[in-house]
PDB file of C-alpha atoms in Angstrom:
ATOM      1  CA  MET A 400       0.000   0.006  -0.007  1.00 49.00           C
ATOM      2  CA  GLY A 401       3.050   2.293   0.056  1.00 60.00           C
ATOM      3  CA  GLN A 402       4.598   4.433   2.760  1.00 82.00           C
ATOM      4  CA  ALA A 403       2.489   5.146   5.823  1.00 89.00           C
ATOM      5  CA  TRP A 404       2.539   8.643   7.323  1.00 92.00           C
ATOM      6  CA  ARG A 405       1.994   9.500  10.931  1.00 94.00           C
ATOM      7  CA  CYS A 406       0.190  12.652  11.910  1.00 95.00           C
ATOM      8  CA  SER A 407       1.222  14.483  15.096  1.00 93.00           C
ATOM      9  CA  GLY A 408      -1.812  16.768  15.126  1.00 93.00           C
ATOM     10  CA  LEU A 409      -3.427  19.956  13.940  1.00 96.00           C
ATOM     11  CA  ARG A 410      -1.782  23.349  14.511  1.00 95.00           C
ATOM     12  CA  TRP A 411      -3.005  26.848  13.826  1.00 94.00           C
ATOM     13  CA  SER A 412      -0.726  29.226  11.954  1.00 87.00           C
ATOM     14  CA  ALA A 413      -1.224  32.847  10.902  1.00 82.00           C
ATOM     15  CA  ASP A 414      -2.562  31.479   7.593  1.00 86.00           C
ATOM     16  CA  GLY A 415      -4.986  28.960   9.069  1.00 91.00           C
ATOM     17  CA  PRO A 416      -5.009  25.266  10.125  1.00 95.00           C
ATOM     18  CA  VAL A 417      -2.066  22.994   9.327  1.00 95.00           C
ATOM     19  CA  LEU A 418      -1.683  19.245   9.739  1.00 95.00           C
ATOM     20  CA  VAL A 419       1.739  18.365  11.146  1.00 95.00           C
ATOM     21  CA  TRP A 420       3.394  15.042  10.381  1.00 94.00           C
ATOM     22  CA  ASP A 421       6.166  13.181  12.163  1.00 90.00           C
ATOM     23  CA  GLY A 422       9.451  14.435  10.749  1.00 85.00           C
ATOM     24  CA  GLY A 423       8.238  18.023  10.460  1.00 85.00           C
ATOM     25  CA  ARG A 424       6.308  17.926   7.197  1.00 92.00           C
ATOM     26  CA  ARG A 425       3.233  20.214   7.169  1.00 94.00           C
ATOM     27  CA  SER A 426       0.062  20.227   5.106  1.00 93.00           C
ATOM     28  CA  ALA A 427      -1.754  23.550   4.908  1.00 94.00           C
ATOM     29  CA  LEU A 428      -5.535  23.215   4.972  1.00 95.00           C
ATOM     30  CA  THR A 429      -7.660  25.600   2.912  1.00 95.00           C
ATOM     31  CA  TRP A 430     -11.422  25.772   2.339  1.00 96.00           C
ATOM     32  CA  GLY A 431     -12.476  23.585  -0.557  1.00 95.00           C
ATOM     33  CA  LYS A 432      -9.469  21.293  -0.239  1.00 94.00           C
ATOM     34  CA  ARG A 433     -10.169  17.562  -0.368  1.00 94.00           C
ATOM     35  CA  VAL A 434      -9.030  15.852   2.806  1.00 95.00           C
ATOM     36  CA  ALA A 435      -8.635  12.149   2.160  1.00 94.00           C
ATOM     37  CA  PHE A 436      -6.624   9.344   3.732  1.00 95.00           C
ATOM     38  CA  GLY A 437      -6.836   5.662   4.505  1.00 95.00           C
ATOM     39  CA  VAL A 438      -5.774   3.791   7.659  1.00 96.00           C
ATOM     40  CA  GLU A 439      -3.218   1.031   7.307  1.00 94.00           C
ATOM     41  CA  GLU A 440      -4.655  -2.465   6.863  1.00 92.00           C
ATOM     42  CA  GLY A 441      -4.013  -4.617   9.917  1.00 90.00           C
ATOM     43  CA  GLY A 442      -2.612  -1.730  11.904  1.00 87.00           C
ATOM     44  CA  VAL A 443      -3.188  -0.853  15.552  1.00 94.00           C
ATOM     45  CA  ARG A 444      -3.064   2.543  17.149  1.00 96.00           C
ATOM     46  CA  GLY A 445       0.124   2.914  19.145  1.00 96.00           C
ATOM     47  CA  CYS A 446       1.114   5.358  21.900  1.00 96.00           C
ATOM     48  CA  VAL A 447       3.011   8.349  20.495  1.00 95.00           C
ATOM     49  CA  GLY A 448       5.380   8.530  23.482  1.00 93.00           C
ATOM     50  CA  ALA A 449       6.329  11.633  25.481  1.00 91.00           C
ATOM     51  CA  ARG A 450       8.689  14.580  25.066  1.00 87.00           C
ATOM     52  CA  GLY A 451      10.278  13.304  21.848  1.00 83.00           C
ATOM     53  CA  HIS A 452      10.834   9.750  23.123  1.00 89.00           C
ATOM     54  CA  ALA A 453       9.094   6.625  21.905  1.00 92.00           C
ATOM     55  CA  CYS A 454       6.787   4.793  24.282  1.00 93.00           C
ATOM     56  CA  PRO A 455       8.990   2.360  26.243  1.00 92.00           C
ATOM     57  CA  LEU A 456       6.118  -0.079  26.481  1.00 92.00           C
ATOM     58  CA  GLY A 457       5.137   0.030  22.822  1.00 92.00           C
ATOM     59  CA  ALA A 458       1.617   0.309  24.185  1.00 95.00           C
ATOM     60  CA  ALA A 459      -1.563   0.178  22.119  1.00 95.00           C
ATOM     61  CA  ILE A 460      -4.156   2.830  22.882  1.00 95.00           C
ATOM     62  CA  PRO A 461      -7.950   2.961  22.349  1.00 96.00           C
ATOM     63  CA  ALA A 462      -9.089   4.182  18.961  1.00 96.00           C
ATOM     64  CA  ARG A 463     -11.605   6.578  20.554  1.00 95.00           C
ATOM     65  CA  SER A 464      -9.029   8.251  22.842  1.00 94.00           C
ATOM     66  CA  THR A 465      -8.153  11.872  22.037  1.00 93.00           C
ATOM     67  CA  GLY A 466      -4.983  11.720  24.132  1.00 90.00           C
ATOM     68  CA  ALA A 467      -2.865   9.390  21.924  1.00 93.00           C
ATOM     69  CA  ARG A 468      -0.685   8.376  24.884  1.00 95.00           C
ATOM     70  CA  CYS A 469      -0.707   5.464  27.324  1.00 94.00           C
ATOM     71  CA  GLU A 470      -1.098   6.286  31.006  1.00 93.00           C
ATOM     72  CA  GLU A 471       2.646   6.189  31.692  1.00 93.00           C
ATOM     73  CA  CYS A 472       3.576   8.473  28.781  1.00 93.00           C
ATOM     74  CA  ALA A 473       0.704  10.838  29.627  1.00 92.00           C
ATOM     75  CA  ARG A 474       2.127  11.232  33.129  1.00 91.00           C
ATOM     76  CA  LEU A 475       5.603  11.930  31.751  1.00 90.00           C
ATOM     77  CA  ASP A 476       4.259  14.460  29.248  1.00 86.00           C
ATOM     78  CA  ARG A 477       2.447  16.400  31.999  1.00 81.00           C
ATOM     79  CA  ALA A 478       5.361  16.242  34.501  1.00 74.00           C
ATOM     80  CA  HIS A 479       6.577  19.733  33.447  1.00 63.00           C
ATOM     81  CA  SER A 480       3.432  21.471  32.288  1.00 60.00           C
ATOM     82  CA  VAL A 481       1.693  24.783  32.954  1.00 56.00           C
ATOM     83  CA  ALA A 482      -1.650  23.180  32.254  1.00 55.00           C
ATOM     84  CA  ALA A 483      -1.010  20.532  34.904  1.00 47.00           C
ATOM     85  CA  ASP A 484       0.273  23.077  37.434  1.00 52.00           C
ATOM     86  CA  THR A 485       3.688  21.332  37.539  1.00 49.00           C
ATOM     87  CA  LEU A 486       5.619  24.331  36.075  1.00 60.00           C
ATOM     88  CA  ALA A 487       5.471  27.139  38.611  1.00 60.00           C
ATOM     89  CA  ASP A 488       8.812  28.808  37.806  1.00 68.00           C
ATOM     90  CA  ASP A 489       8.132  29.790  34.160  1.00 77.00           C
ATOM     91  CA  PRO A 490       9.555  33.351  33.848  1.00 84.00           C
ATOM     92  CA  ARG A 491       7.498  34.209  30.773  1.00 91.00           C
ATOM     93  CA  PRO A 492       4.600  36.706  31.019  1.00 94.00           C
ATOM     94  CA  TYR A 493       1.104  35.218  30.776  1.00 96.00           C
ATOM     95  CA  ARG A 494      -2.294  36.486  29.747  1.00 96.00           C
ATOM     96  CA  VAL A 495      -5.659  35.737  31.307  1.00 97.00           C
ATOM     97  CA  TYR A 496      -8.517  35.480  28.803  1.00 97.00           C
ATOM     98  CA  LEU A 497     -12.260  34.972  28.550  1.00 97.00           C
ATOM     99  CA  ALA A 498     -13.318  32.643  25.737  1.00 97.00           C
ATOM    100  CA  TRP A 499     -16.816  32.124  24.351  1.00 97.00           C
ATOM    101  CA  PHE A 500     -17.985  29.056  22.394  1.00 97.00           C
ATOM    102  CA  GLY A 501     -21.698  29.632  22.037  1.00 95.00           C
ATOM    103  CA  PRO A 502     -24.744  30.943  23.933  1.00 93.00           C
ATOM    104  CA  GLY A 503     -24.242  30.395  27.664  1.00 91.00           C
ATOM    105  CA  MET A 504     -20.865  28.728  27.118  1.00 94.00           C
ATOM    106  CA  ALA A 505     -17.818  30.674  28.353  1.00 95.00           C
ATOM    107  CA  LYS A 506     -14.581  29.869  30.127  1.00 96.00           C
ATOM    108  CA  VAL A 507     -11.569  31.539  31.657  1.00 96.00           C
ATOM    109  CA  GLY A 508      -7.955  30.481  31.009  1.00 95.00           C
ATOM    110  CA  ILE A 509      -4.345  31.554  30.665  1.00 95.00           C
ATOM    111  CA  THR A 510      -1.754  31.423  27.895  1.00 95.00           C
ATOM    112  CA  ALA A 511       1.823  32.616  27.417  1.00 94.00           C
ATOM    113  CA  VAL A 512       2.010  36.085  25.832  1.00 95.00           C
ATOM    114  CA  GLU A 513       4.460  34.855  23.202  1.00 94.00           C
ATOM    115  CA  ARG A 514       1.827  32.432  21.866  1.00 93.00           C
ATOM    116  CA  GLY A 515      -0.570  35.228  20.908  1.00 93.00           C
ATOM    117  CA  PRO A 516      -4.079  33.902  20.103  1.00 94.00           C
ATOM    118  CA  ALA A 517      -2.898  30.397  19.156  1.00 94.00           C
ATOM    119  CA  ARG A 518      -4.324  28.837  22.332  1.00 94.00           C
ATOM    120  CA  LEU A 519      -7.770  30.275  21.581  1.00 96.00           C
ATOM    121  CA  LEU A 520      -7.695  29.004  18.019  1.00 97.00           C
ATOM    122  CA  GLU A 521      -6.639  25.565  19.267  1.00 95.00           C
ATOM    123  CA  GLN A 522      -9.566  25.470  21.668  1.00 95.00           C
ATOM    124  CA  GLY A 523     -12.072  26.529  19.026  1.00 96.00           C
ATOM    125  CA  ALA A 524     -13.030  29.782  20.777  1.00 97.00           C
ATOM    126  CA  VAL A 525     -15.640  31.582  18.664  1.00 97.00           C
ATOM    127  CA  CYS A 526     -14.988  34.890  20.443  1.00 97.00           C
ATOM    128  CA  PHE A 527     -12.525  35.964  23.128  1.00 98.00           C
ATOM    129  CA  SER A 528     -11.056  38.931  24.951  1.00 98.00           C
ATOM    130  CA  TRP A 529      -7.906  39.376  27.023  1.00 98.00           C
ATOM    131  CA  LEU A 530      -8.429  40.217  30.703  1.00 97.00           C
ATOM    132  CA  GLY A 531      -4.933  40.910  32.031  1.00 96.00           C
ATOM    133  CA  THR A 532      -1.189  40.258  31.734  1.00 97.00           C
ATOM    134  CA  GLY A 533       1.411  39.375  34.342  1.00 96.00           C
ATOM    135  CA  PRO A 534       3.630  36.646  35.825  1.00 95.00           C
ATOM    136  CA  LEU A 535       2.487  33.033  35.660  1.00 93.00           C
ATOM    137  CA  MET A 536       1.422  32.630  39.276  1.00 93.00           C
ATOM    138  CA  ALA A 537      -0.440  35.949  39.273  1.00 94.00           C
ATOM    139  CA  ALA A 538      -2.271  34.864  36.120  1.00 95.00           C
ATOM    140  CA  ARG A 539      -3.101  31.521  37.719  1.00 94.00           C
ATOM    141  CA  ARG A 540      -4.433  33.173  40.897  1.00 94.00           C
ATOM    142  CA  THR A 541      -6.574  35.528  38.788  1.00 95.00           C
ATOM    143  CA  GLU A 542      -7.930  32.575  36.811  1.00 95.00           C
ATOM    144  CA  GLU A 543      -8.999  30.886  40.049  1.00 94.00           C
ATOM    145  CA  LEU A 544     -10.550  34.126  41.358  1.00 94.00           C
ATOM    146  CA  LEU A 545     -12.608  34.578  38.219  1.00 94.00           C
ATOM    147  CA  ARG A 546     -13.739  30.987  38.084  1.00 93.00           C
ATOM    148  CA  ALA A 547     -15.159  31.281  41.602  1.00 93.00           C
ATOM    149  CA  ALA A 548     -16.599  34.770  41.307  1.00 93.00           C
ATOM    150  CA  LEU A 549     -18.080  34.500  37.817  1.00 92.00           C
ATOM    151  CA  ARG A 550     -19.002  30.824  38.047  1.00 92.00           C
ATOM    152  CA  VAL A 551     -17.345  29.954  34.774  1.00 93.00           C
ATOM    153  CA  PRO A 552     -15.251  26.810  34.222  1.00 90.00           C
ATOM    154  CA  ASP A 553     -11.688  26.492  32.939  1.00 86.00           C
ATOM    155  CA  ARG A 554     -12.620  23.614  30.646  1.00 89.00           C
ATOM    156  CA  ILE A 555     -15.465  22.897  28.206  1.00 92.00           C
ATOM    157  CA  ALA A 556     -15.861  19.576  26.452  1.00 91.00           C
ATOM    158  CA  TYR A 557     -15.235  19.568  22.696  1.00 90.00           C
ATOM    159  CA  ALA A 558     -18.545  17.733  22.144  1.00 90.00           C
ATOM    160  CA  ALA A 559     -20.369  20.684  23.648  1.00 92.00           C
ATOM    161  CA  LYS A 560     -18.407  23.149  21.507  1.00 93.00           C
ATOM    162  CA  ARG A 561     -19.325  21.214  18.323  1.00 92.00           C
ATOM    163  CA  ALA A 562     -22.999  21.239  19.192  1.00 91.00           C
ATOM    164  CA  ALA A 563     -22.911  24.990  19.917  1.00 92.00           C
ATOM    165  CA  ARG A 564     -21.559  25.861  16.476  1.00 91.00           C
ATOM    166  CA  ALA A 565     -24.962  25.081  14.968  1.00 87.00           C
ATOM    167  CA  THR A 566     -26.703  27.799  17.057  1.00 88.00           C
ATOM    168  CA  LEU A 567     -24.310  30.727  16.867  1.00 94.00           C
ATOM    169  CA  PRO A 568     -25.746  34.252  16.712  1.00 95.00           C
ATOM    170  CA  ALA A 569     -25.536  35.846  13.275  1.00 92.00           C
ATOM    171  CA  THR A 570     -23.415  38.935  14.083  1.00 96.00           C
ATOM    172  CA  ALA A 571     -20.085  39.544  15.757  1.00 96.00           C
ATOM    173  CA  GLU A 572     -21.741  42.022  18.129  1.00 97.00           C
ATOM    174  CA  GLU A 573     -24.243  39.392  19.322  1.00 97.00           C
ATOM    175  CA  ARG A 574     -21.475  36.835  19.710  1.00 97.00           C
ATOM    176  CA  ALA A 575     -19.445  39.282  21.837  1.00 97.00           C
ATOM    177  CA  ALA A 576     -22.287  40.325  24.137  1.00 97.00           C
ATOM    178  CA  GLU A 577     -21.892  37.647  26.854  1.00 96.00           C
ATOM    179  CA  THR A 578     -18.100  38.090  26.866  1.00 96.00           C
ATOM    180  CA  ALA A 579     -18.563  41.874  27.313  1.00 97.00           C
ATOM    181  CA  GLY A 580     -20.780  41.336  30.364  1.00 96.00           C
ATOM    182  CA  LEU A 581     -18.385  38.864  31.940  1.00 96.00           C
ATOM    183  CA  HIS A 582     -15.392  41.135  31.269  1.00 97.00           C
ATOM    184  CA  ALA A 583     -17.131  44.085  32.987  1.00 97.00           C
ATOM    185  CA  ARG A 584     -17.885  41.945  36.038  1.00 96.00           C
ATOM    186  CA  ALA A 585     -14.337  40.555  36.085  1.00 96.00           C
ATOM    187  CA  VAL A 586     -12.500  43.899  36.064  1.00 94.00           C
ATOM    188  CA  ALA A 587     -14.801  45.228  38.792  1.00 94.00           C
ATOM    189  CA  LEU A 588     -13.775  42.457  41.195  1.00 93.00           C
ATOM    190  CA  SER A 589     -11.411  43.155  44.070  1.00 90.00           C
ATOM    191  CA  GLY A 590      -8.610  40.735  44.903  1.00 90.00           C
ATOM    192  CA  TRP A 591      -6.687  40.819  41.639  1.00 93.00           C
ATOM    193  CA  PRO A 592      -2.906  40.348  42.191  1.00 94.00           C
ATOM    194  CA  GLU A 593      -1.080  43.686  41.979  1.00 92.00           C
ATOM    195  CA  SER A 594       1.437  42.262  39.507  1.00 94.00           C
ATOM    196  CA  LEU A 595      -1.273  41.492  36.925  1.00 95.00           C
ATOM    197  CA  GLY A 596      -2.300  44.471  34.793  1.00 93.00           C
ATOM    198  CA  ARG A 597      -5.921  44.571  33.601  1.00 94.00           C
ATOM    199  CA  GLU A 598      -6.706  44.982  29.924  1.00 95.00           C
ATOM    200  CA  PRO A 599      -9.746  46.716  28.321  1.00 96.00           C
ATOM    201  CA  PHE A 600     -12.457  44.739  26.579  1.00 97.00           C
ATOM    202  CA  HIS A 601     -11.541  44.075  22.962  1.00 97.00           C
ATOM    203  CA  PRO A 602     -13.438  41.192  21.445  1.00 97.00           C
ATOM    204  CA  VAL A 603     -11.824  39.045  18.763  1.00 98.00           C
ATOM    205  CA  ASP A 604     -14.215  37.014  16.605  1.00 97.00           C
ATOM    206  CA  HIS A 605     -13.096  33.795  14.904  1.00 97.00           C
ATOM    207  CA  VAL A 606     -16.158  32.882  12.839  1.00 97.00           C
ATOM    208  CA  GLU A 607     -14.531  34.056   9.591  1.00 96.00           C
ATOM    209  CA  VAL A 608     -11.179  32.517  10.582  1.00 96.00           C
ATOM    210  CA  PHE A 609     -12.886  29.168  11.185  1.00 97.00           C
ATOM    211  CA  GLY A 610     -14.879  29.389   7.968  1.00 96.00           C
ATOM    212  CA  LEU A 611     -18.178  28.941   9.787  1.00 95.00           C
ATOM    213  CA  THR A 612     -20.183  31.567   7.898  1.00 93.00           C
ATOM    214  CA  GLY A 613     -22.852  29.946   5.757  1.00 91.00           C
ATOM    215  CA  VAL A 614     -21.593  26.418   6.387  1.00 92.00           C
ATOM    216  CA  PRO A 615     -24.281  23.718   6.758  1.00 91.00           C
ATOM    217  CA  ALA A 616     -24.648  22.355  10.312  1.00 90.00           C
ATOM    218  CA  ALA A 617     -22.753  19.131  10.919  1.00 93.00           C
ATOM    219  CA  VAL A 618     -24.837  15.954  10.898  1.00 92.00           C
ATOM    220  CA  GLY A 619     -22.281  13.619  12.483  1.00 93.00           C
ATOM    221  CA  GLU A 620     -18.797  13.148  13.862  1.00 95.00           C
ATOM    222  CA  VAL A 621     -16.179  10.461  13.357  1.00 96.00           C
ATOM    223  CA  ALA A 622     -16.363   8.165  16.366  1.00 96.00           C
ATOM    224  CA  GLU A 623     -12.997   6.450  15.759  1.00 96.00           C
ATOM    225  CA  LEU A 624     -10.572   5.380  13.061  1.00 97.00           C
ATOM    226  CA  VAL A 625     -10.277   1.705  12.229  1.00 96.00           C
ATOM    227  CA  ALA A 626      -7.629  -0.360  10.443  1.00 95.00           C
ATOM    228  CA  GLY A 627      -8.423  -0.444   6.722  1.00 94.00           C
ATOM    229  CA  GLY A 628     -10.855   2.465   7.045  1.00 95.00           C
ATOM    230  CA  ALA A 629     -10.909   5.688   5.067  1.00 95.00           C
ATOM    231  CA  VAL A 630     -11.925   9.349   5.438  1.00 96.00           C
ATOM    232  CA  SER A 631     -12.701  11.642   2.514  1.00 95.00           C
ATOM    233  CA  GLY A 632     -14.436  15.008   2.168  1.00 95.00           C
ATOM    234  CA  GLU A 633     -14.193  18.644   1.167  1.00 96.00           C
ATOM    235  CA  LEU A 634     -12.939  20.919   3.947  1.00 97.00           C
ATOM    236  CA  VAL A 635     -15.584  23.584   4.536  1.00 97.00           C
ATOM    237  CA  ALA A 636     -14.597  24.785   8.036  1.00 97.00           C
ATOM    238  CA  ALA A 637     -12.263  24.080  10.935  1.00 97.00           C
ATOM    239  CA  ALA A 638     -12.382  25.056  14.626  1.00 97.00           C
ATOM    240  CA  GLY A 639      -9.939  23.957  17.260  1.00 96.00           C
ATOM    241  CA  PRO A 640      -8.896  20.397  16.415  1.00 96.00           C
ATOM    242  CA  ASP A 641     -12.051  19.763  14.372  1.00 97.00           C
ATOM    243  CA  LEU A 642     -12.244  19.588  10.561  1.00 97.00           C
ATOM    244  CA  HIS A 643     -15.732  20.018   9.061  1.00 97.00           C
ATOM    245  CA  LEU A 644     -15.816  17.821   5.950  1.00 97.00           C
ATOM    246  CA  LEU A 645     -18.581  17.892   3.334  1.00 96.00           C
ATOM    247  CA  THR A 646     -19.376  14.324   2.367  1.00 95.00           C
ATOM    248  CA  ARG A 647     -22.210  12.531   0.570  1.00 92.00           C
ATOM    249  CA  ARG A 648     -24.065  12.191   3.877  1.00 90.00           C
ATOM    250  CA  GLY A 649     -23.618  15.893   4.759  1.00 94.00           C
ATOM    251  CA  VAL A 650     -21.030  17.661   6.884  1.00 95.00           C
ATOM    252  CA  VAL A 651     -19.123  15.319   9.178  1.00 96.00           C
ATOM    253  CA  VAL A 652     -16.694  16.526  11.870  1.00 96.00           C
ATOM    254  CA  LEU A 653     -13.301  14.854  12.186  1.00 97.00           C
ATOM    255  CA  ASP A 654     -11.515  15.468  15.507  1.00 97.00           C
ATOM    256  CA  THR A 655      -7.877  15.389  14.388  1.00 97.00           C
ATOM    257  CA  ARG A 656      -6.818  14.251  17.869  1.00 97.00           C
ATOM    258  CA  LEU A 657      -7.992  10.806  16.727  1.00 97.00           C
ATOM    259  CA  LEU A 658      -5.238  10.651  14.087  1.00 97.00           C
ATOM    260  CA  PRO A 659      -1.946  10.391  16.062  1.00 96.00           C
ATOM    261  CA  GLY A 660      -0.815   6.826  16.588  1.00 96.00           C
ATOM    262  CA  TRP A 661      -2.181   5.470  13.331  1.00 96.00           C
ATOM    263  CA  GLY A 662      -0.290   4.751  10.099  1.00 95.00           C
ATOM    264  CA  LEU A 663      -2.076   6.762   7.378  1.00 95.00           C
ATOM    265  CA  VAL A 664      -1.952   6.013   3.651  1.00 94.00           C
ATOM    266  CA  PRO A 665      -3.602   7.401   0.457  1.00 92.00           C
ATOM    267  CA  ALA A 666      -7.367   6.924   0.400  1.00 89.00           C
ATOM    268  CA  GLY A 667      -7.318   5.209  -2.965  1.00 82.00           C
ATOM    269  CA  GLY A 668     -10.586   6.808  -4.072  1.00 82.00           C
ATOM    270  CA  ARG A 669     -12.559   5.425  -1.140  1.00 82.00           C
ATOM    271  CA  GLU A 670     -15.209   7.540   0.590  1.00 82.00           C
ATOM    272  CA  PHE A 671     -16.041   7.423   4.323  1.00 88.00           C
ATOM    273  CA  ALA A 672     -15.382   3.941   5.735  1.00 90.00           C
ATOM    274  CA  VAL A 673     -15.057   4.636   9.482  1.00 94.00           C
ATOM    275  CA  PRO A 674     -17.713   4.723  12.231  1.00 95.00           C
ATOM    276  CA  VAL A 675     -19.707   7.975  12.321  1.00 95.00           C
ATOM    277  CA  ARG A 676     -22.134   8.851  15.102  1.00 93.00           C
ATOM    278  CA  ALA A 677     -24.835  11.490  15.203  1.00 91.00           C
ATOM    279  CA  LEU A 678     -23.664  14.820  16.585  1.00 84.00           C
ATOM    280  CA  ARG A 679     -24.772  15.276  20.143  1.00 75.00           C
ATOM    281  CA  GLU A 680     -27.519  17.789  20.716  1.00 66.00           C
ATOM    282  CA  ARG A 681     -26.736  21.006  22.497  1.00 53.00           C
ATOM    283  CA  ALA A 682     -27.047  20.707  26.283  1.00 50.00           C
ATOM    284  CA  GLY A 683     -28.807  23.333  28.376  1.00 46.00           C
ATOM    285  CA  ALA A 684     -27.204  26.757  28.793  1.00 42.00           C
ATOM    286  CA  GLN A 685     -24.437  27.166  31.320  1.00 42.00           C
ATOM    287  CA  ASP A 686     -25.734  28.432  34.686  1.00 38.00           C
ATOM    288  CA  GLY A 687     -24.508  31.477  36.548  1.00 35.00           C
ATOM    289  CA  LEU A 688     -23.220  33.760  33.787  1.00 31.00           C
ATOM    290  CA  PHE A 689     -25.261  36.760  34.950  1.00 23.00           C
TER     291      PHE A 689
END
C-alpha cells in the first residue's frame, strides 16, 4: 500500500489550520481542499510517546481516545506542564482570557503572551477577549478568582463546543455580548494580584477565521478510526482540532486528535469507511453567567 505517514496533530498558523506530520512535514488546509486518507490495513493505534521519546512499552491505545498516549507516557508528558500546574517557575509573562464558544458557554484560562491567540484557536473559541497580563502565578491566581466569582469553568468539552456551532448568533456584536458582560464583572472584582495588569475589553471574533459563515450544520462526527478504514471529504470549516468535511451524507466533523498513533496512507478513491455517530444535541445553557 506504500509508505504510511504518521500525523502528530493539527496546529493553527497565521494562515490557518495546518496538519503536522512526524518528521516536520506540514500540510496547509484551505477551504475547498479535499481531505482524504486511509488507515493502514491490519494496523493498531500505538502510543506516541512523550517529550520526543518513543513509548517504552510500545503500548496500544484505544481508537476513541483523544490523548494518543498510554497512562505512563501521559504522566511523563504532563510532568513539566503549565496546564497541569507542575511548572510554577516559568519566567514568561502570561495572559488571562475569557473565551466564548456559544450561547451560555464561556470559560476563563491563561496562555503565554508569546503564543498570541494560538491557544484560543486551538480550543475553538468563537470569540474571546484578554483580561490581564502578568507573571504566571499571578495569572493563575486571577484565573481561580474569576472561576469562583463569575462561576465559569476552565474547561469545556469539545462535544459541547461542536454542538454549539450550529446555534451561533448571526453577528459579531451578538457573539461578543456575553463576553462583554463577563469582562465588565471581572475587572470590577477586588482581589486581583497587583502584579497582573488589567486589559480593556476588545473582542476578537473567529467565525470568519474558522470558515463557519454559511456552512451547513454538521450531521455527524467520526467516532474512531479503524484499520483499513478511510476518510474523505471537502474541507468547509475548521475550529480547534475539528475539521468540518462535506461528504455525501452531509457535513461530518473529524476530531484530528484521533489521528496520532495510526499509520495513514492514500485513500485510494474510497469515501467514508469509518464509524460515524450522530452529533450530540446542544445541552442546556451554562448556569450562573449573569
